[in-house]
Amino acid sequence: MNISPNIRIVAALSALAALAVFGYLTQSYHSHTADNDAAILNLAGRQRMLATRAAYFSSQLAIHRGEAAKQEEIRRSLRQAVEKMDVEHQVLVHGSPEFTADPAVRRIYFDAPAELDRITEEYIAAARALAQGQADSAGPGDPGFDRVVQMAIPMVEMTDEAVKHYEVSAGRRIDRLRRMEIAGLLTMLAGLAMTWLAIFRPMARRIAQDV
């Protein structure tokens, strides 16, 4: 069956346009995914930093007992660190489905024995209570102080583990998208070659014969 040159040209251009749109969407999704992963990893990294800061300010409360002005300054810094940690924890756990969808991350945050979500909530509550406590009450032997100091290192270590797992998953996603981009490029090149062979080469021969 003979197909007119016009139909062939329209079909070829439509296919090439579809491939171009596919390439654009793949690149756009790649960029969005990379930005989203970077934002999530930044949040998780800040959780480690804020947990460490909360523990540091808690220890400073014990060191500066009897210094009312210094104590108030430290408590204010501790409250700020705790509030930031709370807000960002909620965003990380409840507002970042890509993060908690990772099986390894989900296991660390929600499954025993780690249950990092529960431990983080308890740590935030203990640090917040310490920041709002009475002057000169913080120090060894104080339940809130002891709780913050004891929980800080295990929590940071578990957060590190979750971040490492998510980094691996993010790397795998990027690799898949790169393979899709390469496949799209190769398909477009193949489409161009087929367009030349099926349309423009016969047209060039016909023109040469007519001349």
mmCIF file of C-alpha atoms in Angstrom:
data_model
loop_
_atom_site.group_PDB
_atom_site.id
_atom_site.type_symbol
_atom_site.label_atom_id
_atom_site.label_comp_id
_atom_site.label_asym_id
_atom_site.label_seq_id
_atom_site.Cartn_x
_atom_site.Cartn_y
_atom_site.Cartn_z
ATOM 1 C CA MET A 1 0.000 0.000 0.000
ATOM 2 C CA ASN A 2 1.394 3.345 -1.055
ATOM 3 C CA ILE A 3 1.308 6.085 1.559
ATOM 4 C CA SER A 4 1.439 9.648 0.346
ATOM 5 C CA PRO A 5 4.554 11.679 1.221
ATOM 6 C CA ASN A 6 2.442 14.215 3.111
ATOM 7 C CA ILE A 7 1.048 11.555 5.448
ATOM 8 C CA ARG A 8 4.525 10.168 6.002
ATOM 9 C CA ILE A 9 5.877 13.598 6.861
ATOM 10 C CA VAL A 10 3.014 14.345 9.272
ATOM 11 C CA ALA A 11 3.431 10.951 10.947
ATOM 12 C CA ALA A 12 7.198 11.397 11.293
ATOM 13 C CA LEU A 13 6.926 14.932 12.647
ATOM 14 C CA SER A 14 4.214 13.822 15.118
ATOM 15 C CA ALA A 15 6.398 11.002 16.367
ATOM 16 C CA LEU A 16 9.380 13.321 16.754
ATOM 17 C CA ALA A 17 7.222 15.872 18.573
ATOM 18 C CA ALA A 18 5.993 13.152 20.940
ATOM 19 C CA LEU A 19 9.581 12.101 21.629
ATOM 20 C CA ALA A 20 10.557 15.727 22.279
ATOM 21 C CA VAL A 21 7.678 16.130 24.764
ATOM 22 C CA PHE A 22 8.671 12.863 26.450
ATOM 23 C CA GLY A 23 12.246 14.115 26.774
ATOM 24 C CA TYR A 24 11.083 17.417 28.256
ATOM 25 C CA LEU A 25 8.786 15.717 30.776
ATOM 26 C CA THR A 26 11.519 13.292 31.792
ATOM 27 C CA GLN A 27 13.999 16.123 32.315
ATOM 28 C CA SER A 28 11.411 18.153 34.241
ATOM 29 C CA TYR A 29 10.577 15.193 36.483
ATOM 30 C CA HIS A 30 14.281 14.512 36.960
ATOM 31 C CA SER A 31 14.859 18.108 38.085
ATOM 32 C CA HIS A 32 11.820 18.065 40.403
ATOM 33 C CA THR A 33 12.849 14.751 41.952
ATOM 34 C CA ALA A 34 16.418 15.918 42.527
ATOM 35 C CA ASP A 35 15.232 19.174 44.142
ATOM 36 C CA ASN A 36 12.746 17.328 46.331
ATOM 37 C CA ASP A 37 15.310 14.762 47.456
ATOM 38 C CA ALA A 38 17.780 17.539 48.267
ATOM 39 C CA ALA A 39 15.147 19.367 50.350
ATOM 40 C CA ILE A 40 14.253 16.198 52.260
ATOM 41 C CA LEU A 41 17.896 15.341 52.937
ATOM 42 C CA ASN A 42 18.470 18.912 54.120
ATOM 43 C CA LEU A 43 15.551 18.595 56.562
ATOM 44 C CA ALA A 44 16.831 15.271 57.875
ATOM 45 C CA GLY A 45 20.325 16.708 58.257
ATOM 46 C CA ARG A 46 18.929 19.674 60.166
ATOM 47 C CA GLN A 47 17.210 17.262 62.557
ATOM 48 C CA ARG A 48 20.609 15.894 63.510
ATOM 49 C CA MET A 49 21.983 19.392 63.981
ATOM 50 C CA LEU A 50 19.008 20.605 66.027
ATOM 51 C CA ALA A 51 19.074 17.523 68.256
ATOM 52 C CA THR A 52 22.768 18.142 68.928
ATOM 53 C CA ARG A 53 22.102 21.828 69.641
ATOM 54 C CA ALA A 54 19.322 20.952 72.076
ATOM 55 C CA ALA A 55 21.653 18.607 73.945
ATOM 56 C CA TYR A 56 24.367 21.275 73.962
ATOM 57 C CA PHE A 57 22.080 23.976 75.365
ATOM 58 C CA SER A 58 20.784 21.514 77.964
ATOM 59 C CA SER A 59 24.335 20.872 79.144
ATOM 60 C CA GLN A 60 24.956 24.617 79.245
ATOM 61 C CA LEU A 61 22.032 25.026 81.639
ATOM 62 C CA ALA A 62 23.807 22.708 84.067
ATOM 63 C CA ILE A 63 27.139 24.482 83.622
ATOM 64 C CA HIS A 64 25.700 27.960 84.238
ATOM 65 C CA ARG A 65 23.655 27.265 87.334
ATOM 66 C CA GLY A 66 23.217 30.343 89.462
ATOM 67 C CA GLU A 67 23.611 32.734 86.521
ATOM 68 C CA ALA A 68 20.064 33.991 85.980
ATOM 69 C CA ALA A 69 20.716 36.125 82.888
ATOM 70 C CA LYS A 70 22.816 33.414 81.220
ATOM 71 C CA GLN A 71 20.239 30.765 82.092
ATOM 72 C CA GLU A 72 17.458 32.772 80.442
ATOM 73 C CA GLU A 73 19.569 33.260 77.310
ATOM 74 C CA ILE A 74 20.314 29.530 77.123
ATOM 75 C CA ARG A 75 16.679 28.577 77.698
ATOM 76 C CA ARG A 76 15.619 30.923 74.897
ATOM 77 C CA SER A 77 18.127 29.299 72.521
ATOM 78 C CA LEU A 78 16.969 25.856 73.636
ATOM 79 C CA ARG A 79 13.318 26.749 73.007
ATOM 80 C CA GLN A 80 14.150 28.013 69.517
ATOM 81 C CA ALA A 81 16.056 24.828 68.661
ATOM 82 C CA VAL A 82 13.248 22.632 69.993
ATOM 83 C CA GLU A 83 10.499 24.495 68.123
ATOM 84 C CA LYS A 84 12.417 24.305 64.848
ATOM 85 C CA MET A 85 13.070 20.633 65.425
ATOM 86 C CA ASP A 86 9.383 19.975 66.098
ATOM 87 C CA VAL A 87 8.175 21.836 62.998
ATOM 88 C CA GLU A 88 10.717 20.209 60.700
ATOM 89 C CA HIS A 89 10.077 16.762 62.161
ATOM 90 C CA GLN A 90 6.378 17.107 61.331
ATOM 91 C CA VAL A 91 7.228 18.200 57.781
ATOM 92 C CA LEU A 92 9.706 15.348 57.376
ATOM 93 C CA VAL A 93 7.457 12.591 58.707
ATOM 94 C CA HIS A 94 3.976 13.774 57.730
ATOM 95 C CA GLY A 95 4.628 16.131 54.817
ATOM 96 C CA SER A 96 7.264 14.216 52.843
ATOM 97 C CA PRO A 97 5.615 11.013 51.525
ATOM 98 C CA GLU A 98 8.674 10.188 49.413
ATOM 99 C CA PHE A 99 10.776 9.993 52.569
ATOM 100 C CA THR A 100 8.486 7.777 54.647
ATOM 101 C CA ALA A 101 7.564 5.644 51.616
ATOM 102 C CA ASP A 102 11.102 4.248 51.569
ATOM 103 C CA PRO A 103 10.815 0.849 53.328
ATOM 104 C CA ALA A 104 14.098 1.158 55.229
ATOM 105 C CA VAL A 105 13.332 4.706 56.370
ATOM 106 C CA ARG A 106 9.802 3.747 57.384
ATOM 107 C CA ARG A 107 11.151 0.818 59.405
ATOM 108 C CA ILE A 108 13.533 3.112 61.297
ATOM 109 C CA TYR A 109 10.906 5.761 62.008
ATOM 110 C CA PHE A 110 7.857 3.663 62.844
ATOM 111 C CA ASP A 111 8.805 0.056 63.621
ATOM 112 C CA ALA A 112 10.225 -1.368 66.846
ATOM 113 C CA PRO A 113 12.854 -1.341 68.179
ATOM 114 C CA ALA A 114 13.963 1.948 66.568
ATOM 115 C CA GLU A 115 10.687 3.910 66.393
ATOM 116 C CA LEU A 116 12.566 7.121 65.650
ATOM 117 C CA ASP A 117 9.314 9.049 65.220
ATOM 118 C CA ARG A 118 8.214 8.244 68.775
ATOM 119 C CA ILE A 119 11.690 8.811 70.213
ATOM 120 C CA THR A 120 11.977 12.185 68.468
ATOM 121 C CA GLU A 121 8.602 13.261 69.856
ATOM 122 C CA GLU A 122 9.708 12.240 73.358
ATOM 123 C CA TYR A 123 13.020 14.046 72.947
ATOM 124 C CA ILE A 124 11.269 17.219 71.823
ATOM 125 C CA ALA A 125 8.854 17.024 74.758
ATOM 126 C CA ALA A 126 11.698 16.492 77.256
ATOM 127 C CA ALA A 127 13.810 19.332 75.816
ATOM 128 C CA ARG A 128 10.803 21.665 75.705
ATOM 129 C CA ALA A 129 9.987 20.909 79.351
ATOM 130 C CA LEU A 130 13.615 21.559 80.264
ATOM 131 C CA ALA A 131 13.552 24.897 78.456
ATOM 132 C CA GLN A 132 10.395 25.914 80.311
ATOM 133 C CA GLY A 133 11.520 24.598 83.712
ATOM 134 C CA GLN A 134 12.558 26.514 86.762
ATOM 135 C CA ALA A 135 15.899 28.289 86.942
ATOM 136 C CA ASP A 136 18.832 26.194 88.204
ATOM 137 C CA SER A 137 16.767 22.982 87.995
ATOM 138 C CA ALA A 138 18.682 21.474 85.058
ATOM 139 C CA GLY A 139 21.559 19.166 85.791
ATOM 140 C CA PRO A 140 22.512 15.552 86.506
ATOM 141 C CA GLY A 141 19.776 13.910 88.529
ATOM 142 C CA ASP A 142 17.027 16.013 87.006
ATOM 143 C CA PRO A 143 14.790 13.593 85.019
ATOM 144 C CA GLY A 144 14.284 15.977 82.104
ATOM 145 C CA PHE A 145 17.978 16.791 81.833
ATOM 146 C CA ASP A 146 19.006 13.139 82.065
ATOM 147 C CA ARG A 147 16.415 12.188 79.437
ATOM 148 C CA VAL A 148 17.670 14.745 76.921
ATOM 149 C CA VAL A 149 21.324 13.833 77.411
ATOM 150 C CA GLN A 150 20.658 10.075 77.201
ATOM 151 C CA MET A 151 18.463 10.285 74.082
ATOM 152 C CA ALA A 152 20.569 12.695 72.020
ATOM 153 C CA ILE A 153 23.281 10.354 70.724
ATOM 154 C CA PRO A 154 21.029 7.348 69.873
ATOM 155 C CA MET A 155 18.568 9.645 68.120
ATOM 156 C CA VAL A 156 21.280 11.306 66.025
ATOM 157 C CA GLU A 157 22.683 7.882 65.119
ATOM 158 C CA MET A 158 19.257 6.594 64.011
ATOM 159 C CA THR A 159 18.644 9.763 61.994
ATOM 160 C CA ASP A 160 22.030 9.235 60.313
ATOM 161 C CA GLU A 161 20.990 5.701 59.387
ATOM 162 C CA ALA A 162 17.672 6.899 57.939
ATOM 163 C CA VAL A 163 19.443 9.591 55.908
ATOM 164 C CA LYS A 164 21.924 7.057 54.516
ATOM 165 C CA HIS A 165 19.097 4.749 53.420
ATOM 166 C CA TYR A 166 17.254 7.619 51.767
ATOM 167 C CA GLU A 167 20.408 8.775 49.986
ATOM 168 C CA VAL A 168 20.768 5.280 48.498
ATOM 169 C CA SER A 169 17.131 5.302 47.354
ATOM 170 C CA ALA A 170 17.487 8.805 45.909
ATOM 171 C CA GLY A 171 20.595 7.708 44.010
ATOM 172 C CA ARG A 172 18.686 4.759 42.539
ATOM 173 C CA ARG A 173 15.861 7.043 41.416
ATOM 174 C CA ILE A 174 18.322 9.382 39.720
ATOM 175 C CA ASP A 175 19.966 6.432 37.972
ATOM 176 C CA ARG A 176 16.591 5.241 36.664
ATOM 177 C CA LEU A 177 15.740 8.701 35.365
ATOM 178 C CA ARG A 178 19.120 8.992 33.672
ATOM 179 C CA ARG A 179 18.537 5.664 31.936
ATOM 180 C CA MET A 180 15.132 6.940 30.802
ATOM 181 C CA GLU A 181 16.754 10.085 29.420
ATOM 182 C CA ILE A 182 19.345 8.046 27.532
ATOM 183 C CA ALA A 183 16.621 5.755 26.181
ATOM 184 C CA GLY A 184 14.621 8.789 25.070
ATOM 185 C CA LEU A 185 17.645 10.289 23.323
ATOM 186 C CA LEU A 186 18.448 7.035 21.526
ATOM 187 C CA THR A 187 14.813 6.658 20.492
ATOM 188 C CA MET A 188 14.790 10.187 19.088
ATOM 189 C CA LEU A 189 17.990 9.537 17.148
ATOM 190 C CA ALA A 190 16.482 6.317 15.796
ATOM 191 C CA GLY A 191 13.358 8.245 14.832
ATOM 192 C CA LEU A 192 15.440 10.794 12.946
ATOM 193 C CA ALA A 193 17.274 8.017 11.115
ATOM 194 C CA MET A 194 13.996 6.311 10.170
ATOM 195 C CA THR A 195 12.567 9.649 9.020
ATOM 196 C CA TRP A 196 15.545 10.103 6.734
ATOM 197 C CA LEU A 197 15.340 6.573 5.359
ATOM 198 C CA ALA A 198 11.571 6.449 4.949
ATOM 199 C CA ILE A 199 10.826 9.983 3.777
ATOM 200 C CA PHE A 200 13.656 12.271 2.873
ATOM 201 C CA ARG A 201 15.908 9.751 1.133
ATOM 202 C CA PRO A 202 13.140 8.577 -1.260
ATOM 203 C CA MET A 203 12.174 12.216 -1.845
ATOM 204 C CA ALA A 204 15.776 13.079 -2.652
ATOM 205 C CA ARG A 205 15.945 10.178 -5.148
ATOM 206 C CA ARG A 206 12.701 11.245 -6.788
ATOM 207 C CA ILE A 207 13.888 14.821 -7.102
ATOM 208 C CA ALA A 208 17.175 13.608 -8.598
ATOM 209 C CA GLN A 209 15.261 11.456 -11.127
ATOM 210 C CA ASP A 210 12.988 14.345 -12.078
ATOM 211 C CA VAL A 211 15.941 16.601 -12.646
#
